[in-house]
Coordinates of C-alpha atoms in Angstrom, one line a residue:
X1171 CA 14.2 -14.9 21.5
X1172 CA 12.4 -17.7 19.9
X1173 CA 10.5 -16.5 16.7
X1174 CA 7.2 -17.8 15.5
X1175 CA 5.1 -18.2 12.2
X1176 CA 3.4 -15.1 12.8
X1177 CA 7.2 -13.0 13.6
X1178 CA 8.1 -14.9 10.5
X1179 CA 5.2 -13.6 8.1
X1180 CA 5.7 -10.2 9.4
X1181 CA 8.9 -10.2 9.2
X1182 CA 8.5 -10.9 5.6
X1183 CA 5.9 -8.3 5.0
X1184 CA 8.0 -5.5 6.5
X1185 CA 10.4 -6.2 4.4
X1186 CA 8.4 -5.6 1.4
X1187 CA 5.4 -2.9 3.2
X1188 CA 6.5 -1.9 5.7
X1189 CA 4.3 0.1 7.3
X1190 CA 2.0 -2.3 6.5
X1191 CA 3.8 -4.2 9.0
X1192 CA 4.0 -1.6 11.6
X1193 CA 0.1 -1.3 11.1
X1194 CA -0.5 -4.8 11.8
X1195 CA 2.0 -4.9 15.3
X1196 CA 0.8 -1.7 16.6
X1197 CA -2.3 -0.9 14.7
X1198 CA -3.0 3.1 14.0
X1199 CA -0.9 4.8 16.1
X1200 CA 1.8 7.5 15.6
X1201 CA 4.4 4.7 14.7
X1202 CA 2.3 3.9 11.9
X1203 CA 2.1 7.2 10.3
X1204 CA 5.8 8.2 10.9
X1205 CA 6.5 4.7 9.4
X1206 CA 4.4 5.7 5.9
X1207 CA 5.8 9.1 5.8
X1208 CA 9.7 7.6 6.2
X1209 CA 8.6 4.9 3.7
X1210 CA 7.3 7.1 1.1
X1211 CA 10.4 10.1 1.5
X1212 CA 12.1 6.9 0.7
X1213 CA 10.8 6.3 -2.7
X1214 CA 11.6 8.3 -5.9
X1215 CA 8.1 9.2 -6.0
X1216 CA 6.3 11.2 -8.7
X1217 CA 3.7 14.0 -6.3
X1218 CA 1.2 12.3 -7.9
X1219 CA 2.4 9.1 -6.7
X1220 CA 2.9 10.2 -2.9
X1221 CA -1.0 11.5 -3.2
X1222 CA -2.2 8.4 -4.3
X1223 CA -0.2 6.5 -1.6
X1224 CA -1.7 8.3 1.1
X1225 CA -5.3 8.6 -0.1
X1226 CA -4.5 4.8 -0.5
X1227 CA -4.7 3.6 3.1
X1228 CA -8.1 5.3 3.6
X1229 CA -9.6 4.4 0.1
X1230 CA -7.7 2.1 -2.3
X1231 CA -9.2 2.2 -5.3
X1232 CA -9.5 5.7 -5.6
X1233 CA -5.4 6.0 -5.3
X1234 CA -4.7 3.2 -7.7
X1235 CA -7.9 5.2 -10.2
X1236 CA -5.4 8.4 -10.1
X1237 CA -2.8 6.5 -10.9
X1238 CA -3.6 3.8 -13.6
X1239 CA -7.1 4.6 -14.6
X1240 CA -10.1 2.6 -14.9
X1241 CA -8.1 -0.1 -16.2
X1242 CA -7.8 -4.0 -14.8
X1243 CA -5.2 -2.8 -11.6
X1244 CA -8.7 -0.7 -10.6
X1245 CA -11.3 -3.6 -11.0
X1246 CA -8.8 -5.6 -9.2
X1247 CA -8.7 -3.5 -6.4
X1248 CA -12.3 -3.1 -5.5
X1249 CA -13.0 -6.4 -5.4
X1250 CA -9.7 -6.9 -2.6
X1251 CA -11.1 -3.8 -1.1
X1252 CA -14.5 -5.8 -0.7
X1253 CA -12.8 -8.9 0.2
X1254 CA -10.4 -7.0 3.0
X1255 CA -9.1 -3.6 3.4
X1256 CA -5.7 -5.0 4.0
X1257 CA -5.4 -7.1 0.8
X1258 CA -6.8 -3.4 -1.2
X1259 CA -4.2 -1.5 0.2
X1260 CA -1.1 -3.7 -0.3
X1261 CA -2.3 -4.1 -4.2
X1262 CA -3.3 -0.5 -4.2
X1263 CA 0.4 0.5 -3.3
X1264 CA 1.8 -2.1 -5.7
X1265 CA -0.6 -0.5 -8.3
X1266 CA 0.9 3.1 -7.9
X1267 CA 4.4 2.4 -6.8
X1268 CA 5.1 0.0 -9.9
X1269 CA 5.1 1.7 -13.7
X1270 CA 2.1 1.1 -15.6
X1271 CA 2.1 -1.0 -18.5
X1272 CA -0.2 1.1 -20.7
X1273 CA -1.1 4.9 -20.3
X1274 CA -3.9 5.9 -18.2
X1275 CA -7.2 7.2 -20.1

């Protein structure tokens, strides 16, 4: 099986998000949403954190606002929400799954 730039990048991206990647080969289906639920049980996740995640893939901003604030990560965020849903998730669950620098307000 002869793998192309596209297999490569999502290979990448799985590695990383994966059920980003699972969204992009097989778009909204149960795979997807048995891939985020394995992905977040995964995670030493605060509850807080696994709320945020999943309010996340539908709005963004507001998971990475219950998790950092109104601080840059949130500005940040709606303007890659604006610019693609895609790039405002993947920051959105770098936002909440990384420790913030400074407390939230």
């Amino acid at each position: 099986m002869k793998l192309t730039g596209n297999d490569f990048i999502l290979l990448v991206v799985s590695l990383f998000l994966p059920p980003l990647a699972v969204f992009l080969r097989k778009e909204l289906n149960i795979e997807f949403w048995i891939n985020v639920i394995l992905t977040i049980l995964a995670m030493e996740l605060t509850d807080r954190q696994i709320i945020a995640l999943i309010i996340s893939i539908f709005l963004p901003p507001l998971g990475v606002f219950l998790t950092r604030g109104l601080q840059r990560d949130f500005w940040i965020n709606i303007i890659l929400t604006v610019l693609g849903w895609i790039p405002g998730v993947v920051h959105a669950w770098w936002a909440i799954i990384t420790k913030p620098d400074r407390p939230t307000l």
